[in-house]
GROMACS .gro file of C-alpha atoms in nm:
model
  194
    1UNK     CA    1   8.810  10.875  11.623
    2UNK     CA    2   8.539  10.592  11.648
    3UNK     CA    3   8.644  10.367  11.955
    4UNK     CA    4   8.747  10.007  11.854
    5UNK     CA    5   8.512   9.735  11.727
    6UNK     CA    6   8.228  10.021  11.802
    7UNK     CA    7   8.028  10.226  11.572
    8UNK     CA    8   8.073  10.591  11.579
    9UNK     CA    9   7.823  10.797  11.759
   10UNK     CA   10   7.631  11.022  11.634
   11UNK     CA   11   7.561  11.367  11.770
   12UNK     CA   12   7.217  11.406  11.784
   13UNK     CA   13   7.008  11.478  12.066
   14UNK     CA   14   6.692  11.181  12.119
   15UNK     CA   15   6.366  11.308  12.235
   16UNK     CA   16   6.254  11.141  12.572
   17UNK     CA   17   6.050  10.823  12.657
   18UNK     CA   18   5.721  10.890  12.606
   19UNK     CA   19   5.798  11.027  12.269
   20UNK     CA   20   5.558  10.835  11.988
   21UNK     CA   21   5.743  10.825  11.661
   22UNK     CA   22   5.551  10.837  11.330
   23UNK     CA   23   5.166  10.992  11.254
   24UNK     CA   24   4.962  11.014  11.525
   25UNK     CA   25   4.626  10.840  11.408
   26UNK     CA   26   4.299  10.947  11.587
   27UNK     CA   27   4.024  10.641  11.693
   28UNK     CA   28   3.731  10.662  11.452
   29UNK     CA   29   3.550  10.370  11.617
   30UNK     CA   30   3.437  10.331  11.934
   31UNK     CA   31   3.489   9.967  11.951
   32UNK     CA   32   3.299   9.625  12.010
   33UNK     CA   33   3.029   9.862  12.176
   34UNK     CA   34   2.954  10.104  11.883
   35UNK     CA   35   3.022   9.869  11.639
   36UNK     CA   36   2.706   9.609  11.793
   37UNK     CA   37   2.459   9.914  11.858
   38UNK     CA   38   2.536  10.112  11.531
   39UNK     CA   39   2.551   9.916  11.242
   40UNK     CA   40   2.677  10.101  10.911
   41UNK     CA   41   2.440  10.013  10.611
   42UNK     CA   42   2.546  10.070  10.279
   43UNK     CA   43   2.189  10.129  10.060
   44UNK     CA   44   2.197   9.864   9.780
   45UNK     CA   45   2.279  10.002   9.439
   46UNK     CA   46   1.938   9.902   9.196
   47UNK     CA   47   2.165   9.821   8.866
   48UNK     CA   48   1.931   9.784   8.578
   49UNK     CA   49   1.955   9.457   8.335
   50UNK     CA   50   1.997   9.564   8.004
   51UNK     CA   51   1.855   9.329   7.762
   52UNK     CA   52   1.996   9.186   7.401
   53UNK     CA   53   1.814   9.348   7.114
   54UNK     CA   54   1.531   9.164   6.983
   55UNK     CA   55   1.643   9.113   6.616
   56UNK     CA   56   1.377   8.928   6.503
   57UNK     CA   57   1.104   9.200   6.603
   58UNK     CA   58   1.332   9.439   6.465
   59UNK     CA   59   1.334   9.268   6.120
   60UNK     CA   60   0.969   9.140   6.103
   61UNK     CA   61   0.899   9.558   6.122
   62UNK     CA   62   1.180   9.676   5.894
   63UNK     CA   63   0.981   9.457   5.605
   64UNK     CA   64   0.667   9.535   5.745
   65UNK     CA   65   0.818   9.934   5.703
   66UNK     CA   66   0.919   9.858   5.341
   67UNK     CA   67   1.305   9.822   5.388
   68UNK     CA   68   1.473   9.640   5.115
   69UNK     CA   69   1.851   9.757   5.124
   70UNK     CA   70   2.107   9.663   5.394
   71UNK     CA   71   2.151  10.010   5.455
   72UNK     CA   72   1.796  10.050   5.528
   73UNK     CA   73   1.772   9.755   5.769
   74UNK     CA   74   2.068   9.951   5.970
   75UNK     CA   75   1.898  10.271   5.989
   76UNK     CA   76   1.537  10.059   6.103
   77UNK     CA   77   1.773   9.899   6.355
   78UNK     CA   78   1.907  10.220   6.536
   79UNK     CA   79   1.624  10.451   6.531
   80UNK     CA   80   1.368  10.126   6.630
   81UNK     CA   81   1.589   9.965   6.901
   82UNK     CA   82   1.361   9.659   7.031
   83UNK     CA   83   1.469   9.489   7.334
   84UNK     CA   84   1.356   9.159   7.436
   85UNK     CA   85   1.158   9.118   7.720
   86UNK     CA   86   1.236   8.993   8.074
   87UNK     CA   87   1.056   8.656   8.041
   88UNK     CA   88   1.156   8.588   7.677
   89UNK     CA   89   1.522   8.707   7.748
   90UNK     CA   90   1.701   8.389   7.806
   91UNK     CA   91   1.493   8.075   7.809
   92UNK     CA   92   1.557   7.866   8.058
   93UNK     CA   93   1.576   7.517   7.849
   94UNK     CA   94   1.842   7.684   7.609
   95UNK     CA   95   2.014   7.819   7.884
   96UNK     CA   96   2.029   7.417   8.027
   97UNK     CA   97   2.109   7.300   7.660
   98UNK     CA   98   2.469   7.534   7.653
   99UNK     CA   99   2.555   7.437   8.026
  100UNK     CA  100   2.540   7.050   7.904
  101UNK     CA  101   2.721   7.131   7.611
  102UNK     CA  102   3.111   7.184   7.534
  103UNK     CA  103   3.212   7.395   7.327
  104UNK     CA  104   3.520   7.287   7.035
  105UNK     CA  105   3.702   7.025   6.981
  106UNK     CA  106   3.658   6.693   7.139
  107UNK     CA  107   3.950   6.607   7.368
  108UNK     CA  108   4.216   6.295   7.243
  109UNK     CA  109   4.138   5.977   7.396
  110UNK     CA  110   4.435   5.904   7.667
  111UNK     CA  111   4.713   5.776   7.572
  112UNK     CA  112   4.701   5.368   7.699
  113UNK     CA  113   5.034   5.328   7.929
  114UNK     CA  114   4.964   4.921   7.957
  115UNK     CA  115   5.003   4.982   7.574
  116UNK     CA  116   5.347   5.188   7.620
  117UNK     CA  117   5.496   5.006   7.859
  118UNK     CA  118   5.425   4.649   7.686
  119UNK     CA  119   5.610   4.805   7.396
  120UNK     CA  120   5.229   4.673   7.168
  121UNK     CA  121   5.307   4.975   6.906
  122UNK     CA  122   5.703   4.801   6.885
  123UNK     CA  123   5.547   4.482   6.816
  124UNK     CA  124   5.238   4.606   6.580
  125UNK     CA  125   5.541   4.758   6.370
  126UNK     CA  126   5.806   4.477   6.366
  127UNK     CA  127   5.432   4.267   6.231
  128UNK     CA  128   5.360   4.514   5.981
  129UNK     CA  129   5.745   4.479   5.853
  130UNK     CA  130   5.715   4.130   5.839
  131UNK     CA  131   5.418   4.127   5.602
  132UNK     CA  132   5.576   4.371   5.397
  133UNK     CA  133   5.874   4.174   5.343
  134UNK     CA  134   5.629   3.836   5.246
  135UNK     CA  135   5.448   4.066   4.983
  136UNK     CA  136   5.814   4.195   4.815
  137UNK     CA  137   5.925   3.850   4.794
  138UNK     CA  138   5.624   3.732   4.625
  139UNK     CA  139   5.635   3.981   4.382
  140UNK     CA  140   6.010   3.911   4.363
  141UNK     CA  141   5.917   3.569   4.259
  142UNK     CA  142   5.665   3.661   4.014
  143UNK     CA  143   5.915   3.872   3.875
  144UNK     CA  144   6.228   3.587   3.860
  145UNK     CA  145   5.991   3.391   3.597
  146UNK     CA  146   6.143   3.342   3.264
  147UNK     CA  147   5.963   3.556   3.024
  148UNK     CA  148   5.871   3.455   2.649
  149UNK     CA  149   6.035   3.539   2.379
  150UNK     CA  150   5.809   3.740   2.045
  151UNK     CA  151   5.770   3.346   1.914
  152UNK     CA  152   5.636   3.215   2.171
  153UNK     CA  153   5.322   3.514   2.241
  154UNK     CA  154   5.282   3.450   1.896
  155UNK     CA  155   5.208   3.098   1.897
  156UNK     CA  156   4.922   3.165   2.204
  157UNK     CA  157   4.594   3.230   2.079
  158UNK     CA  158   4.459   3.551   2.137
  159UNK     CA  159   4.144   3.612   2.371
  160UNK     CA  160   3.871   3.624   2.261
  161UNK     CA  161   3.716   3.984   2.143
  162UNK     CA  162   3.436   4.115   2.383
  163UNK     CA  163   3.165   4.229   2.137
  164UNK     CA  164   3.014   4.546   2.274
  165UNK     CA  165   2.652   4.609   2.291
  166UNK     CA  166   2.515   4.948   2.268
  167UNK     CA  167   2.238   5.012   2.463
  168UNK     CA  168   1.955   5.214   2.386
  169UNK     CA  169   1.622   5.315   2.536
  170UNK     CA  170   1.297   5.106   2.443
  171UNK     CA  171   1.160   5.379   2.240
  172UNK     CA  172   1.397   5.430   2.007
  173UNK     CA  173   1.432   5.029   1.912
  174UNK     CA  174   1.168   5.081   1.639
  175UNK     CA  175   1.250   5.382   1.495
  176UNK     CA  176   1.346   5.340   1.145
  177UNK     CA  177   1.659   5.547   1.034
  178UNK     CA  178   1.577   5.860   0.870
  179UNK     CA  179   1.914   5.904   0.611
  180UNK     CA  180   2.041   5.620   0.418
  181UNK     CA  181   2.407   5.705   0.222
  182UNK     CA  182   2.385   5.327   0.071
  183UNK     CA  183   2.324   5.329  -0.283
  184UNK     CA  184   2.107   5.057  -0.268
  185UNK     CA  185   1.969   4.821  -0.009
  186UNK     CA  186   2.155   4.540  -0.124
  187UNK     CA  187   2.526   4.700  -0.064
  188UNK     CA  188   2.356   4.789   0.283
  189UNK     CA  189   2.297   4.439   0.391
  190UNK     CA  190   2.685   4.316   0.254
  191UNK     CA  191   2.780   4.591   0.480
  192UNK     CA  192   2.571   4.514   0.741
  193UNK     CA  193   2.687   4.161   0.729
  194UNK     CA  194   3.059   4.168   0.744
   0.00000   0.00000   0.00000
């Protein structure tokens, strides 16, 4: 049995002192001296810039080819692939244009805290309440007026009828008309008259 308030033993044996647990991991360097007199160069990797396609090339010689469909223009595109060139690639005052430029939508203006914590949006409200109210009782007036009876819009005169005026171009003032359906002149001009 385990003694008291120990933990039992166990029975294995314990190799000695100088014993080295885990893997055993040999020196690859030789240290501050090797490292200063033999320096380990790693030979750049030459990565070659491939260029966007030069659509515009590309398109000037599909016409110049005779292409007229879509599917035509497709085939032009992948057997005639048309880089652009190093110098013409990216051009430099474009490339200064989009770095000056932001992209979407413009951010909100910040929200004024003087604004908030005056309570100016409680006060703009209770004003705009106020002149609502003025308006509805004016009109609440306008409507309390006594209103006449049939009689009484009788007895007003009525307004006065706008005559309306037909306008026509300059040309056509003189132009005589071409079909009369009065019998005679005379019935023309009582007409005419009234």
């Amino acid at each position: 049995q385990a003694e008291l308030g120990k933990p039992m033993r166990n029975c294995y044996s314990l190799p000695g002192f100088d014993f080295a647990y885990g893997l055993y991991v040999p020196r690859r360097d030789g240290g501050v001296a090797e490292a200063i007199g033999h320096w380990d160069t790693v030979k750049p990797r030459i990565i070659k810039k491939i260029m966007p396609r030069d659509f515009i090339t590309m398109n000037r010689g599909a016409v110049e080819a005779g292409c007229t469909t879509a599917r035509e223009f497709a085939l032009y595109h992948k057997f005639m692939d048309i880089r652009l060139k190093e110098e013409d690639g990216f051009p430099k005052a474009r490339l200064a244009k989009m770095q000056n430029m932001t992209v979407g939508m413009p951010p909100r203006p910040p929200t004024p805290m003087f604004d908030l914590l005056q309570h100016r949006y409680k006060e703009l409200w209770m004003e705009e309440q106020r002149a609502q109210t003025v308006v509805q009782r004016v009109e609440k007036k306008k409507l309390d007026k006594v209103r006449e009876n049939h009689t009484a819009s009788l007895r007003t005169p009525p307004p006065p009828v706008k005559e309306e005026s037909f306008w026509h171009p300059s040309r056509f003032e003189k132009v005589e008309p071409h079909l009369s359906t009065f019998p005679d002149p005379d019935t023309r001009k009582k007409a005419l008259s009234a």
